[in-house]
Coordinates of C-alpha atoms in Angstrom, one line a residue:
Chain A
M1 CA -345.6 -80.8 -108.1
H2 CA -343.0 -83.4 -107.0
D3 CA -343.1 -87.2 -107.0
G4 CA -342.6 -87.8 -103.3
S5 CA -339.9 -90.3 -103.9
G6 CA -337.3 -88.8 -101.6
R7 CA -334.7 -89.3 -104.2
I8 CA -331.8 -86.8 -104.8
L9 CA -330.4 -86.9 -108.3
V10 CA -327.3 -85.0 -109.4
Q11 CA -326.3 -85.1 -113.0
G12 CA -323.2 -83.6 -114.5
L13 CA -323.1 -80.7 -112.2
T14 CA -320.3 -78.2 -113.0
K15 CA -319.6 -74.9 -111.3
R16 CA -316.7 -72.6 -112.2
F17 CA -315.7 -69.5 -110.1
G18 CA -313.6 -67.5 -112.4
A19 CA -310.7 -69.8 -113.5
I20 CA -311.3 -72.3 -110.7
T21 CA -313.5 -75.3 -111.4
A22 CA -315.1 -76.0 -108.0
V23 CA -317.3 -78.8 -109.2
D24 CA -316.5 -80.8 -112.3
N25 CA -319.2 -82.9 -114.0
L26 CA -320.4 -84.4 -110.8
S27 CA -323.1 -87.1 -110.8
F28 CA -324.6 -89.3 -108.1
S29 CA -328.0 -90.2 -106.7
V30 CA -329.3 -90.7 -103.2
G31 CA -332.2 -93.0 -102.4
P32 CA -334.7 -92.8 -99.6
G33 CA -334.3 -94.9 -96.4
S34 CA -330.6 -94.4 -96.2
V35 CA -328.0 -92.1 -94.9
T36 CA -325.5 -91.1 -97.6
G37 CA -322.2 -89.6 -96.7
F38 CA -320.8 -86.9 -99.0
L39 CA -317.1 -86.9 -98.4
G40 CA -314.2 -85.0 -99.6
P41 CA -311.3 -82.8 -98.3
N42 CA -311.9 -79.1 -97.6
G43 CA -312.3 -77.4 -100.9
A44 CA -313.3 -80.4 -102.8
G45 CA -316.6 -78.8 -103.8
K46 CA -319.0 -80.3 -101.3
T47 CA -320.6 -77.1 -100.1
T48 CA -320.9 -75.8 -103.7
T49 CA -322.6 -79.0 -104.8
L50 CA -325.1 -79.0 -101.9
R51 CA -325.8 -75.3 -102.5
M52 CA -326.4 -76.0 -106.2
L53 CA -328.8 -78.8 -105.2
L54 CA -330.6 -76.3 -103.0
G55 CA -330.9 -73.7 -105.7
L56 CA -328.6 -71.2 -103.9
V57 CA -325.9 -71.4 -106.5
T58 CA -326.5 -71.6 -110.2
P59 CA -324.5 -74.3 -112.0
N60 CA -322.6 -73.7 -115.2
A61 CA -323.7 -77.0 -116.5
G62 CA -325.7 -80.0 -115.4
S63 CA -328.8 -80.4 -113.2
S64 CA -330.0 -81.7 -109.9
T65 CA -333.5 -82.7 -108.7
I66 CA -335.1 -83.6 -105.4
N67 CA -338.2 -85.7 -105.7
G68 CA -337.9 -85.4 -109.5
Q69 CA -338.0 -81.7 -109.6
P70 CA -335.3 -78.9 -109.5
F71 CA -335.4 -77.1 -106.2
G72 CA -337.0 -74.0 -107.7
R73 CA -340.1 -76.1 -108.7
L74 CA -340.8 -77.8 -105.5
G75 CA -343.5 -75.2 -104.6
N76 CA -343.2 -75.0 -100.9
P77 CA -339.6 -76.5 -100.7
A78 CA -339.2 -76.4 -97.0
R79 CA -341.9 -79.1 -96.7
V80 CA -339.8 -81.3 -99.0
V81 CA -336.2 -80.7 -98.0
G82 CA -334.6 -79.3 -94.9
A83 CA -331.0 -78.1 -95.0
V84 CA -328.3 -77.4 -92.4
L85 CA -325.7 -75.5 -94.3
E86 CA -322.3 -74.2 -93.2
A87 CA -322.2 -70.6 -92.1
Q88 CA -326.0 -70.4 -92.0
G89 CA -327.0 -67.1 -90.6
F90 CA -329.0 -66.0 -87.6
H91 CA -329.9 -62.5 -86.6
P92 CA -328.0 -62.2 -83.3
G93 CA -330.7 -60.1 -81.7
R94 CA -333.5 -62.5 -82.5
T95 CA -334.5 -65.3 -80.0
A96 CA -334.3 -68.9 -81.1
R97 CA -338.1 -69.2 -80.9
N98 CA -338.7 -66.0 -82.9
H99 CA -336.2 -67.2 -85.5
L100 CA -338.2 -70.3 -86.0
R101 CA -341.5 -68.4 -86.0
V102 CA -340.2 -66.3 -88.9
Y103 CA -339.8 -69.4 -91.0
S104 CA -342.8 -71.3 -89.7
A105 CA -344.8 -68.3 -91.1
A106 CA -342.9 -68.5 -94.4
M107 CA -343.6 -72.2 -94.9
G108 CA -347.1 -72.1 -93.5
V109 CA -346.7 -74.6 -90.6
P110 CA -348.4 -73.9 -87.2
D111 CA -346.3 -71.9 -84.7
Q112 CA -346.4 -74.7 -82.2
R113 CA -344.1 -76.5 -84.5
A114 CA -341.3 -74.1 -83.6
D115 CA -341.6 -75.2 -79.9
Q116 CA -341.7 -78.8 -80.9
V117 CA -338.5 -78.7 -82.9
L118 CA -336.7 -76.7 -80.2
E119 CA -337.6 -79.5 -77.7
L120 CA -336.5 -82.1 -80.3
V121 CA -333.0 -80.6 -80.6
G122 CA -332.7 -80.0 -76.9
L123 CA -333.0 -76.2 -77.1
G124 CA -336.2 -75.9 -75.2
S125 CA -334.7 -74.1 -72.3
A126 CA -332.9 -71.6 -74.6
A127 CA -336.0 -70.8 -76.7
R128 CA -336.3 -67.2 -75.5
R129 CA -332.6 -66.3 -75.6
A130 CA -331.1 -64.2 -78.3
V131 CA -329.1 -66.3 -80.8
G132 CA -326.1 -63.9 -80.5
G133 CA -325.3 -65.5 -77.1
F134 CA -325.4 -69.1 -78.5
S135 CA -322.4 -71.4 -78.7
L136 CA -321.5 -72.9 -82.1
G137 CA -323.0 -76.1 -81.0
M138 CA -326.3 -74.5 -80.0
K139 CA -326.4 -72.7 -83.4
Q140 CA -325.9 -76.0 -85.1
R141 CA -328.8 -77.4 -83.1
L142 CA -330.9 -74.4 -84.1
A143 CA -330.0 -74.8 -87.7
L144 CA -331.1 -78.4 -87.5
A145 CA -334.4 -77.3 -85.8
T146 CA -334.9 -74.9 -88.7
A147 CA -334.3 -77.7 -91.2
L148 CA -336.8 -79.9 -89.4
L149 CA -339.5 -77.2 -89.1
G150 CA -341.3 -78.2 -92.2
D151 CA -341.2 -81.9 -91.4
P152 CA -339.3 -82.5 -94.6
Q153 CA -338.8 -85.8 -96.4
V154 CA -335.2 -85.1 -97.4
L155 CA -332.5 -83.8 -95.1
V156 CA -329.3 -82.2 -96.4
L157 CA -326.6 -81.4 -93.9
D158 CA -323.3 -79.7 -94.6
E159 CA -320.6 -80.6 -91.9
P160 CA -323.3 -80.6 -89.1
A161 CA -320.9 -82.1 -86.6
N162 CA -318.8 -78.9 -86.5
G163 CA -319.0 -77.3 -83.1
L164 CA -321.1 -80.1 -81.7
D165 CA -319.9 -81.7 -78.4
P166 CA -319.5 -85.5 -78.4
E167 CA -322.8 -85.9 -76.8
G168 CA -324.4 -83.8 -79.5
I169 CA -322.7 -85.9 -82.2
A170 CA -323.9 -89.1 -80.6
W171 CA -327.4 -87.7 -80.5
L172 CA -327.3 -86.5 -84.1
R173 CA -326.1 -89.9 -85.3
V174 CA -329.0 -91.7 -83.7
F175 CA -331.4 -89.1 -84.9
L176 CA -330.2 -89.3 -88.5
Q177 CA -330.4 -93.1 -88.5
S178 CA -333.9 -93.1 -87.2
F179 CA -334.9 -90.4 -89.6
A180 CA -333.6 -92.5 -92.5
R181 CA -335.2 -95.7 -91.1
S182 CA -338.6 -94.0 -91.4
G183 CA -338.1 -94.1 -95.1
R184 CA -336.7 -90.6 -95.5
T185 CA -333.5 -89.4 -97.1
V186 CA -330.4 -88.1 -95.5
L187 CA -327.4 -86.6 -97.3
I188 CA -324.7 -85.5 -95.0
S189 CA -321.3 -84.1 -95.9
S190 CA -318.0 -84.2 -93.9
H191 CA -314.3 -83.9 -94.6
L192 CA -313.7 -86.8 -92.2
L193 CA -314.7 -90.3 -93.1
A194 CA -314.2 -91.4 -89.5
E195 CA -316.8 -88.9 -88.4
L196 CA -319.5 -90.5 -90.6
E197 CA -318.2 -94.2 -90.7
Q198 CA -320.7 -95.3 -88.0
T199 CA -323.6 -93.4 -89.5
V200 CA -323.7 -93.7 -93.2
D201 CA -324.9 -96.6 -95.4
Q202 CA -323.3 -95.4 -98.5
V203 CA -320.8 -92.7 -99.5
V204 CA -320.1 -90.3 -102.4
I205 CA -316.5 -89.4 -102.2
I206 CA -315.3 -86.4 -104.2
S207 CA -311.9 -84.8 -104.7
A208 CA -311.1 -81.7 -106.6
G209 CA -314.7 -81.4 -107.7
R210 CA -314.9 -84.9 -109.2
T211 CA -316.5 -88.2 -108.0
V212 CA -313.8 -90.7 -106.9
Y213 CA -316.0 -93.3 -105.3
Y214 CA -319.7 -93.8 -105.1
G215 CA -321.4 -96.8 -103.5
P216 CA -322.0 -98.6 -100.2
L217 CA -319.4 -98.2 -97.5
D218 CA -319.2 -102.0 -97.2
H219 CA -318.0 -102.3 -100.8
L220 CA -315.3 -99.8 -100.1
R221 CA -314.2 -101.8 -97.1
A222 CA -314.4 -105.1 -98.9
S223 CA -312.4 -103.7 -101.8
Q224 CA -309.4 -103.7 -99.5
S225 CA -308.5 -107.3 -98.5
S226 CA -307.2 -107.6 -95.1
R227 CA -303.7 -109.0 -94.6
V228 CA -301.9 -110.9 -91.8
L229 CA -298.9 -109.1 -90.5
V230 CA -296.1 -111.2 -88.8
Q231 CA -292.7 -110.7 -87.3
A232 CA -290.8 -113.9 -87.7
A233 CA -287.4 -115.1 -86.5
D234 CA -286.6 -116.2 -90.0
P235 CA -289.0 -114.4 -92.4
Q236 CA -287.2 -115.7 -95.6
A237 CA -287.8 -119.3 -94.5
L238 CA -291.5 -118.5 -93.8
V239 CA -291.9 -116.9 -97.3
Q240 CA -290.2 -120.0 -98.8
A241 CA -292.6 -122.3 -96.9
L242 CA -295.6 -120.3 -98.0
H243 CA -294.6 -120.2 -101.6
T244 CA -294.1 -123.9 -101.5
A245 CA -297.6 -124.2 -100.1
G246 CA -298.9 -122.1 -103.0
V247 CA -299.4 -118.8 -101.2
T248 CA -297.7 -116.0 -103.2
G249 CA -299.4 -113.0 -101.6
T250 CA -296.5 -111.9 -99.5
E251 CA -294.8 -108.6 -99.3
W252 CA -292.8 -106.4 -96.9
T253 CA -294.3 -103.6 -95.0
A254 CA -292.4 -100.4 -94.5
D255 CA -291.6 -101.3 -90.9
G256 CA -290.0 -104.6 -91.9
R257 CA -292.9 -106.9 -91.2
L258 CA -294.2 -109.6 -93.6
A259 CA -297.7 -109.0 -94.9
I260 CA -299.5 -112.1 -96.1
S261 CA -302.6 -112.0 -98.2
G262 CA -305.1 -114.8 -98.7
M263 CA -304.7 -116.6 -95.4
D264 CA -306.1 -116.0 -92.0
R265 CA -304.0 -115.8 -88.8
K266 CA -304.6 -119.4 -87.8
D267 CA -303.3 -120.7 -91.2
V268 CA -300.3 -118.5 -91.1
A269 CA -299.5 -119.7 -87.5
E270 CA -299.8 -123.3 -88.6
A271 CA -297.6 -122.8 -91.7
A272 CA -295.0 -121.2 -89.5
M273 CA -295.1 -124.0 -87.0
A274 CA -294.8 -126.6 -89.8
A275 CA -291.8 -124.7 -91.2
G276 CA -290.2 -124.4 -87.8
V277 CA -290.2 -120.6 -87.9
A278 CA -290.7 -118.8 -84.6
L279 CA -293.2 -116.0 -84.7
Y280 CA -292.7 -113.0 -82.3
D281 CA -295.9 -111.2 -83.4
I282 CA -298.9 -112.0 -85.5
R283 CA -301.9 -109.8 -86.1
Q284 CA -304.6 -109.1 -88.5
E285 CA -304.2 -105.8 -90.5
V286 CA -306.8 -103.3 -89.6
I287 CA -308.6 -101.8 -92.6
D288 CA -308.2 -98.2 -92.1
L289 CA -310.9 -96.5 -94.2
E290 CA -309.6 -93.1 -93.3
Q291 CA -306.3 -94.1 -94.9
L292 CA -308.1 -95.3 -98.0
F293 CA -310.1 -92.1 -98.0
L294 CA -306.9 -90.1 -97.8
Q295 CA -305.5 -92.0 -100.8
L296 CA -308.7 -91.6 -102.8
T297 CA -308.7 -87.9 -102.2
A298 CA -305.0 -87.2 -102.5
S299 CA -305.6 -86.6 -106.2
Q300 CA -306.9 -83.2 -105.2
Y301 CA -303.4 -81.9 -105.4
A302 CA -302.2 -84.2 -108.1
A303 CA -303.6 -85.7 -111.4
A304 CA -306.2 -88.3 -110.6
P305 CA -306.2 -91.6 -112.6
A306 CA -309.0 -91.4 -115.1
A307 CA -310.5 -94.8 -114.0
W308 CA -311.4 -93.3 -110.6
Q309 CA -313.8 -90.8 -112.0
Q310 CA -316.4 -93.4 -112.8
P311 CA -319.1 -94.3 -110.3
G312 CA -318.8 -97.7 -108.8
W313 CA -315.1 -97.7 -109.5
A314 CA -313.1 -100.7 -108.5
A315 CA -309.5 -99.9 -108.6
P316 CA -308.2 -99.9 -105.0
Q317 CA -305.9 -102.8 -105.8
Q318 CA -303.8 -100.5 -107.9
H319 CA -303.5 -98.0 -105.1
G320 CA -304.0 -99.8 -101.9
W321 CA -301.3 -101.7 -100.1
G322 CA -300.3 -103.5 -103.2
P323 CA -296.8 -104.5 -104.1
V324 CA -296.6 -102.0 -106.9
Q325 CA -297.2 -98.9 -104.9
P326 CA -296.6 -99.0 -101.2
P327 CA -298.8 -96.6 -99.3
P328 CA -297.2 -93.2 -98.6
T329 CA -297.3 -94.0 -94.9
P330 CA -297.3 -97.5 -93.3
P331 CA -300.5 -98.7 -91.8
P332 CA -300.6 -98.0 -88.1
A333 CA -299.3 -100.8 -85.9
Q334 CA -302.1 -100.1 -83.4
P335 CA -305.7 -100.4 -84.6
P336 CA -307.0 -96.9 -85.0
S337 CA -308.8 -95.8 -82.0
Q338 CA -312.4 -95.0 -82.5
H339 CA -311.5 -91.3 -82.5
G340 CA -314.0 -88.8 -83.7
D341 CA -316.6 -91.4 -84.9
W342 CA -320.2 -90.7 -84.3
G343 CA -319.9 -91.3 -80.6
G344 CA -320.6 -95.0 -80.4
N345 CA -318.6 -98.1 -79.8
A346 CA -320.5 -100.1 -82.3
Chain B
M1 CA -347.4 -64.7 -100.9
G2 CA -349.4 -64.0 -97.7
R3 CA -347.1 -66.5 -95.8
L4 CA -344.0 -64.6 -96.9
I5 CA -345.5 -61.2 -96.0
S6 CA -346.3 -62.6 -92.6
A7 CA -342.7 -63.8 -92.3
E8 CA -341.3 -60.4 -93.3
F9 CA -343.4 -58.7 -90.7
R10 CA -342.1 -61.1 -88.1
K11 CA -338.5 -60.5 -89.2
I12 CA -339.0 -56.8 -88.6
L13 CA -341.0 -57.0 -85.4
T14 CA -338.6 -59.5 -83.7
T15 CA -335.6 -57.1 -84.0
K16 CA -335.0 -53.6 -82.8
L17 CA -334.2 -51.8 -86.0
W18 CA -337.7 -50.5 -86.7
W19 CA -338.0 -48.5 -83.5
V20 CA -334.3 -47.7 -83.2
L21 CA -334.6 -45.9 -86.6
L22 CA -337.9 -44.3 -85.5
I23 CA -336.2 -42.3 -82.7
P24 CA -334.0 -40.2 -85.0
T25 CA -336.8 -39.9 -87.5
V26 CA -339.0 -38.3 -84.9
A27 CA -336.2 -36.3 -83.4
V28 CA -335.0 -34.8 -86.7
A29 CA -338.5 -34.2 -88.1
L30 CA -339.6 -32.4 -84.8
L31 CA -336.4 -30.3 -84.3
W32 CA -336.1 -29.4 -88.0
S33 CA -339.6 -28.3 -88.5
W34 CA -340.0 -26.6 -85.1
G35 CA -336.8 -24.7 -85.1
G36 CA -336.9 -23.9 -88.8
T37 CA -340.4 -22.4 -88.8
A38 CA -339.7 -20.4 -85.6
L39 CA -336.8 -18.8 -87.3
L40 CA -338.6 -18.4 -90.6
S41 CA -341.6 -16.7 -89.0
R42 CA -339.4 -14.1 -87.3
L43 CA -337.7 -13.4 -90.6
I44 CA -340.9 -13.1 -92.6
N45 CA -342.6 -11.0 -90.0
G46 CA -339.6 -8.6 -90.0
V47 CA -339.7 -8.4 -93.8
A48 CA -343.5 -7.8 -93.8
D49 CA -343.1 -5.0 -91.3
S50 CA -340.8 -3.1 -93.6
G51 CA -342.2 0.1 -95.1
A52 CA -342.4 -1.0 -98.8
F53 CA -344.8 -4.0 -98.2
Q54 CA -346.8 -1.9 -95.8
R55 CA -347.3 0.9 -98.2
A56 CA -348.3 -1.5 -101.0
D57 CA -350.7 -3.3 -98.6
F58 CA -349.1 -6.5 -99.7
N59 CA -349.2 -8.8 -96.6
I60 CA -346.3 -11.0 -97.5
A61 CA -346.5 -12.6 -94.1
A62 CA -349.9 -14.1 -94.8
A63 CA -348.5 -16.7 -97.3
P64 CA -347.9 -20.3 -96.0
W65 CA -344.2 -20.0 -95.7
S66 CA -344.0 -22.8 -93.2
L67 CA -344.4 -25.2 -96.1
L68 CA -340.8 -24.5 -97.1
L69 CA -339.8 -26.1 -93.8
F70 CA -342.4 -28.9 -94.2
A71 CA -340.8 -29.8 -97.5
R72 CA -337.2 -29.6 -96.2
T73 CA -338.0 -31.5 -93.1
I74 CA -339.5 -34.3 -95.2
N75 CA -336.5 -34.4 -97.4
I76 CA -334.1 -34.8 -94.5
S77 CA -336.2 -37.2 -92.4
V78 CA -336.8 -39.7 -95.1
I79 CA -333.2 -40.7 -94.9
F80 CA -334.3 -43.0 -92.1
P81 CA -337.0 -44.9 -93.9
M82 CA -334.5 -45.1 -96.8
V83 CA -332.0 -46.7 -94.5
F84 CA -334.7 -49.1 -93.2
G85 CA -335.5 -50.2 -96.8
A86 CA -331.8 -50.4 -97.7
L87 CA -331.3 -53.0 -94.9
A88 CA -334.3 -55.1 -95.9
L89 CA -332.4 -57.5 -98.2
S90 CA -328.8 -56.4 -97.9
S91 CA -328.6 -57.2 -94.2
E92 CA -330.1 -60.7 -94.9
I93 CA -327.2 -61.2 -97.4
T94 CA -324.6 -59.9 -95.0
R95 CA -325.9 -61.9 -92.0
K96 CA -326.5 -64.9 -94.3
T97 CA -330.1 -65.3 -93.2
I98 CA -330.9 -65.1 -96.8
T99 CA -330.0 -68.8 -97.2
T100 CA -332.9 -69.8 -94.9
S101 CA -335.2 -67.2 -96.5
Y102 CA -334.6 -68.6 -99.9
L103 CA -334.9 -72.2 -98.7
T104 CA -338.3 -71.6 -97.2
A105 CA -339.8 -69.7 -100.2
S106 CA -341.2 -71.0 -103.5
S107 CA -338.9 -68.7 -105.4
R108 CA -336.5 -65.7 -105.0
G109 CA -339.0 -63.5 -106.7
S110 CA -341.6 -64.3 -104.1
V111 CA -339.2 -63.4 -101.3
L112 CA -338.5 -60.0 -102.9
A113 CA -342.2 -59.5 -103.7
G114 CA -343.1 -60.2 -100.0
K115 CA -340.5 -57.7 -99.0
V116 CA -341.8 -55.0 -101.4
V117 CA -345.3 -55.4 -100.0
T118 CA -344.1 -55.4 -96.4
Y119 CA -341.8 -52.5 -96.8
T120 CA -344.6 -50.5 -98.7
V121 CA -346.6 -50.8 -95.5
W122 CA -343.6 -49.8 -93.4
G123 CA -342.7 -46.9 -95.7
L124 CA -346.3 -45.6 -95.3
L125 CA -346.0 -45.9 -91.5
Y126 CA -342.7 -44.0 -91.4
G127 CA -344.3 -41.5 -93.8
L128 CA -347.2 -41.0 -91.4
V129 CA -344.8 -40.4 -88.6
V130 CA -342.7 -38.0 -90.6
S131 CA -345.6 -36.0 -91.8
G132 CA -347.4 -36.1 -88.5
V133 CA -344.4 -35.0 -86.4
T134 CA -343.5 -32.4 -89.0
S135 CA -347.0 -31.0 -88.7
L136 CA -346.6 -30.8 -85.0
G137 CA -343.3 -29.0 -85.4
L138 CA -345.1 -26.5 -87.7
L139 CA -347.8 -25.9 -85.1
L140 CA -345.2 -25.4 -82.4
G141 CA -342.8 -23.1 -84.3
S142 CA -344.6 -21.2 -87.0
G143 CA -346.6 -18.0 -86.6
S144 CA -350.2 -18.8 -87.4
A145 CA -350.3 -16.6 -90.4
Q146 CA -347.7 -18.7 -92.2
L147 CA -349.5 -22.0 -91.6
P148 CA -351.1 -23.7 -94.7
D149 CA -354.9 -24.1 -94.9
A150 CA -356.4 -27.6 -94.7
Q151 CA -356.1 -28.4 -98.3
G152 CA -352.4 -27.3 -98.5
W153 CA -351.8 -29.2 -95.3
S154 CA -353.2 -32.4 -96.6
L155 CA -351.3 -32.1 -99.8
M156 CA -348.0 -31.7 -98.0
F157 CA -348.9 -34.5 -95.6
L158 CA -349.5 -36.8 -98.6
A159 CA -346.3 -35.7 -100.3
G160 CA -344.4 -36.7 -97.1
V161 CA -346.0 -40.1 -97.0
V162 CA -345.4 -40.8 -100.6
A163 CA -341.8 -39.6 -100.4
S164 CA -341.2 -41.9 -97.4
L165 CA -342.8 -44.9 -99.1
L166 CA -340.8 -44.4 -102.3
W167 CA -337.5 -43.8 -100.5
T168 CA -338.0 -47.1 -98.5
L169 CA -338.6 -49.1 -101.7
L170 CA -335.7 -47.3 -103.5
G171 CA -333.5 -48.3 -100.6
L172 CA -334.7 -51.9 -100.8
G173 CA -333.9 -52.0 -104.5
V174 CA -330.4 -50.5 -104.1
G175 CA -329.8 -53.0 -101.2
A176 CA -330.8 -55.8 -103.5
I177 CA -328.4 -54.7 -106.2
V178 CA -325.4 -54.0 -104.0
G179 CA -326.0 -57.0 -101.7
N180 CA -323.9 -55.7 -98.7
T181 CA -325.2 -53.6 -95.8
V182 CA -322.3 -51.2 -95.5
A183 CA -321.7 -50.8 -99.2
T184 CA -325.5 -50.1 -99.7
L185 CA -325.6 -47.5 -97.0
I186 CA -322.5 -45.8 -98.2
T187 CA -323.7 -45.8 -101.8
L188 CA -327.1 -44.3 -100.9
L189 CA -325.8 -41.7 -98.4
V190 CA -322.8 -40.5 -100.5
Y191 CA -325.0 -40.2 -103.6
T192 CA -328.0 -38.4 -102.0
L193 CA -326.0 -36.2 -99.7
L194 CA -322.9 -35.5 -101.7
V195 CA -323.0 -36.4 -105.4
E196 CA -326.3 -34.8 -106.4
N197 CA -325.5 -31.7 -104.4
V198 CA -322.2 -31.3 -106.2
I199 CA -324.0 -31.8 -109.5
G200 CA -326.5 -29.2 -108.5
L201 CA -323.8 -26.8 -107.4
L202 CA -321.8 -27.1 -110.6
L203 CA -325.0 -26.8 -112.7
G204 CA -326.0 -23.7 -110.6
F205 CA -322.9 -21.9 -111.9
Q206 CA -322.9 -23.1 -115.5
L207 CA -326.6 -23.4 -116.4
P208 CA -328.7 -21.8 -113.7
D209 CA -332.0 -22.5 -115.5
S210 CA -331.2 -26.2 -116.1
R211 CA -334.0 -28.7 -115.4
L212 CA -331.4 -31.5 -114.9
P213 CA -331.5 -31.6 -111.1
G214 CA -335.2 -32.2 -111.4
V215 CA -334.8 -35.5 -113.1
L216 CA -332.1 -36.9 -110.9
V217 CA -333.0 -39.3 -108.0
N218 CA -332.8 -37.0 -105.1
G219 CA -333.8 -34.0 -107.2
S220 CA -337.1 -35.6 -108.3
A221 CA -337.8 -36.7 -104.7
D222 CA -337.1 -33.3 -103.3
G223 CA -339.0 -31.8 -106.3
M224 CA -342.2 -33.7 -105.3
T225 CA -342.3 -32.1 -101.9
G226 CA -340.6 -28.8 -102.8
A227 CA -342.8 -28.2 -105.9
T228 CA -345.9 -28.9 -103.8
A229 CA -344.8 -26.4 -101.2
A230 CA -343.8 -23.8 -103.8
R231 CA -347.1 -24.1 -105.7
L232 CA -349.2 -23.6 -102.5
I233 CA -347.1 -20.6 -101.5
V234 CA -347.0 -19.0 -104.9
D235 CA -350.8 -19.4 -105.3
K236 CA -351.3 -17.6 -102.1
L237 CA -348.7 -14.9 -103.1
A238 CA -350.6 -14.3 -106.3
A239 CA -353.9 -13.8 -104.5
L240 CA -352.2 -11.5 -102.1
Y241 CA -350.6 -9.6 -104.9
Q242 CA -353.9 -9.1 -106.8
S243 CA -355.7 -7.7 -103.7
S244 CA -352.7 -5.3 -103.0
N245 CA -352.2 -1.7 -104.2
L246 CA -349.7 -2.9 -106.8
G247 CA -352.4 -3.3 -109.3
E248 CA -351.6 -4.9 -112.6
V249 CA -351.8 -8.7 -113.0
I250 CA -348.4 -10.4 -113.0
S251 CA -347.3 -12.2 -116.2
A252 CA -347.0 -16.0 -116.4
S253 CA -343.3 -15.8 -116.8
D254 CA -342.9 -13.7 -113.7
R255 CA -345.0 -16.2 -111.9
Q256 CA -342.8 -19.1 -113.1
R257 CA -339.7 -17.2 -112.0
V258 CA -341.2 -16.7 -108.5
T259 CA -342.2 -20.3 -108.4
D260 CA -338.7 -21.5 -109.3
L261 CA -337.2 -19.2 -106.6
V262 CA -339.6 -20.5 -103.9
A263 CA -339.0 -24.1 -105.1
A264 CA -335.3 -23.4 -104.7
A265 CA -335.9 -22.1 -101.2
A266 CA -337.9 -25.3 -100.5
G267 CA -334.8 -27.3 -101.6
A268 CA -336.0 -28.3 -105.0
R269 CA -334.2 -26.2 -107.6
G270 CA -334.9 -27.0 -111.2
A271 CA -337.8 -29.2 -110.1
F272 CA -340.8 -30.1 -112.3
D273 CA -344.4 -29.8 -111.1
W274 CA -345.1 -31.9 -108.1
W275 CA -346.9 -34.6 -110.0
A276 CA -344.2 -34.8 -112.7
S277 CA -341.5 -35.0 -110.0
G278 CA -343.4 -37.7 -108.2
L279 CA -343.7 -39.7 -111.4
I280 CA -340.0 -39.3 -112.1
F281 CA -339.1 -40.4 -108.6
A282 CA -341.5 -43.3 -108.8
G283 CA -339.8 -44.3 -112.0
W284 CA -336.4 -44.3 -110.4
T285 CA -337.8 -46.5 -107.6
A286 CA -339.3 -48.9 -110.1
V287 CA -335.9 -49.0 -111.9
F288 CA -333.9 -49.9 -108.8
V289 CA -336.4 -52.4 -107.6
G290 CA -336.5 -54.0 -111.0
V291 CA -332.7 -54.2 -111.4
G292 CA -332.5 -55.4 -107.8
W293 CA -334.9 -58.2 -108.7
L294 CA -332.9 -59.2 -111.7
V295 CA -329.6 -59.2 -109.7
S296 CA -330.9 -61.2 -106.8
K297 CA -332.5 -63.7 -109.1
S298 CA -329.0 -64.8 -110.3
R299 CA -326.9 -64.0 -107.3
D300 CA -325.0 -67.0 -106.0
I301 CA -325.5 -67.4 -102.2
T302 CA -322.3 -69.0 -101.0

């Protein structure tokens, strides 16, 4: 029925709701053994794409497969792919355990599996409580339990961190990584890169229904070279000295500092010493992926450069902190705190 | 398929709706049939005691008039199994549990097929309750002379079970088409309780002999029960007539006129024979389930 590869393939998916094109010729693929982040601002088309992948929404054009088959031809799909979707419903009067037993019957797994997944997501003590009294975080855990009920090979999660407490988010992060390490596939969406940064191996970033970046997160990070930021007593003299030494990658930041590319802090400090320029402050610029993400997806409300629509794009130089186009806001002077990341300090 | 039927039964049995709806079903069926037959028996006995029928030796009180109330009680009580069916798919869409239901089934068609099988069983169960409780109401309220014989009783009992079953499935189909709980219930209740009655009323003035009410949804359903009751009553009336002092055999057209009159009294004006009415109503049910299947196949679940 399906090839068991654990691969998700999305090809040219397009969905229009009336005059609005929610998803526009979207393509990407997700391989097994990794966690793939599916990123984009709210309204970028993430939920619609995932729902098309799962056969809940019919695309206007394009196709998608899981394990080499469209969702509708998976046979017993819950044994292949489990999904946690936004606004997934529960009957408020049904207990968590009974909710799972409805679907264990539908997918033909033993009823004990319901108790197992409840323990797994930490809802064992709430098993016999009606879902109507659950908090948002508990409902998210129950949705995850439902997704895991069929012991699927592929896991699709739409904004699963919504409503989860920090402890739950940390737990989810560890869980998803171990799930992927066992050779299975995880596709997880979010509108916050920081939320997924610690969890995912590769990302698909979409904006206004189109792919703007698709590849490993490390490549995205590396695409933006880090610079040294200095406050000097006589910056002009330092620039002069650097130019004489053959370093031309200098520019001014919005807050009046000098940004130097192509040298590390030690080299800059030595050059300043040699030129007799006093330095008040010297620091390595922090690559703020969130900032990059914001720039990538800013096209949602403006025309996007055509070059960005191709997978594996490599054009951040044109849009990063280059001399041609300064960023809309200066990079933060402080390294961004580890706010909202998936709970770790890694 | 067996897995999805089992899942549907669990969906029903793990929530309250099935017994919450059973309470008014029982209450309405019992009160309607009991109170109605008690009144009717008094009325019929009064008429039978009048001089004209006595002189003719025409014991009009010996016909199974209680069947009029059997039919009318079924017609009103099956609203509850109809609501039960109407919520089958529409409440899943409104509550968004349909997402998980579709994600755990091989196809949308199999989800709907599982529901049709499951709600057939539940429609039968509701029908047994409706016919059973109505029978009890007849026993409690009706004079014994107006009760049907065993054959008539089983026919009406069956008509009640079939009506409940078909109404449940028709509700399921309409719910699948409309896809929203409140809108489904309003559509069904406004149509069955208001629209068709208005059509019937207007036709009653303009074309009193029209058969149109008999082909409509509610009209054919009521026709199935009403025509069954009317036929049983008229058969008995004809037998009583022949053994009376009134002598000559009544003509076929007279007999039809009496049948139509009794059918109207049973709440089925313009109805076809019970079997034709049943087929028409079954056809309506099939149409609504079929269209519901088509609509749910392509509905986007967002």
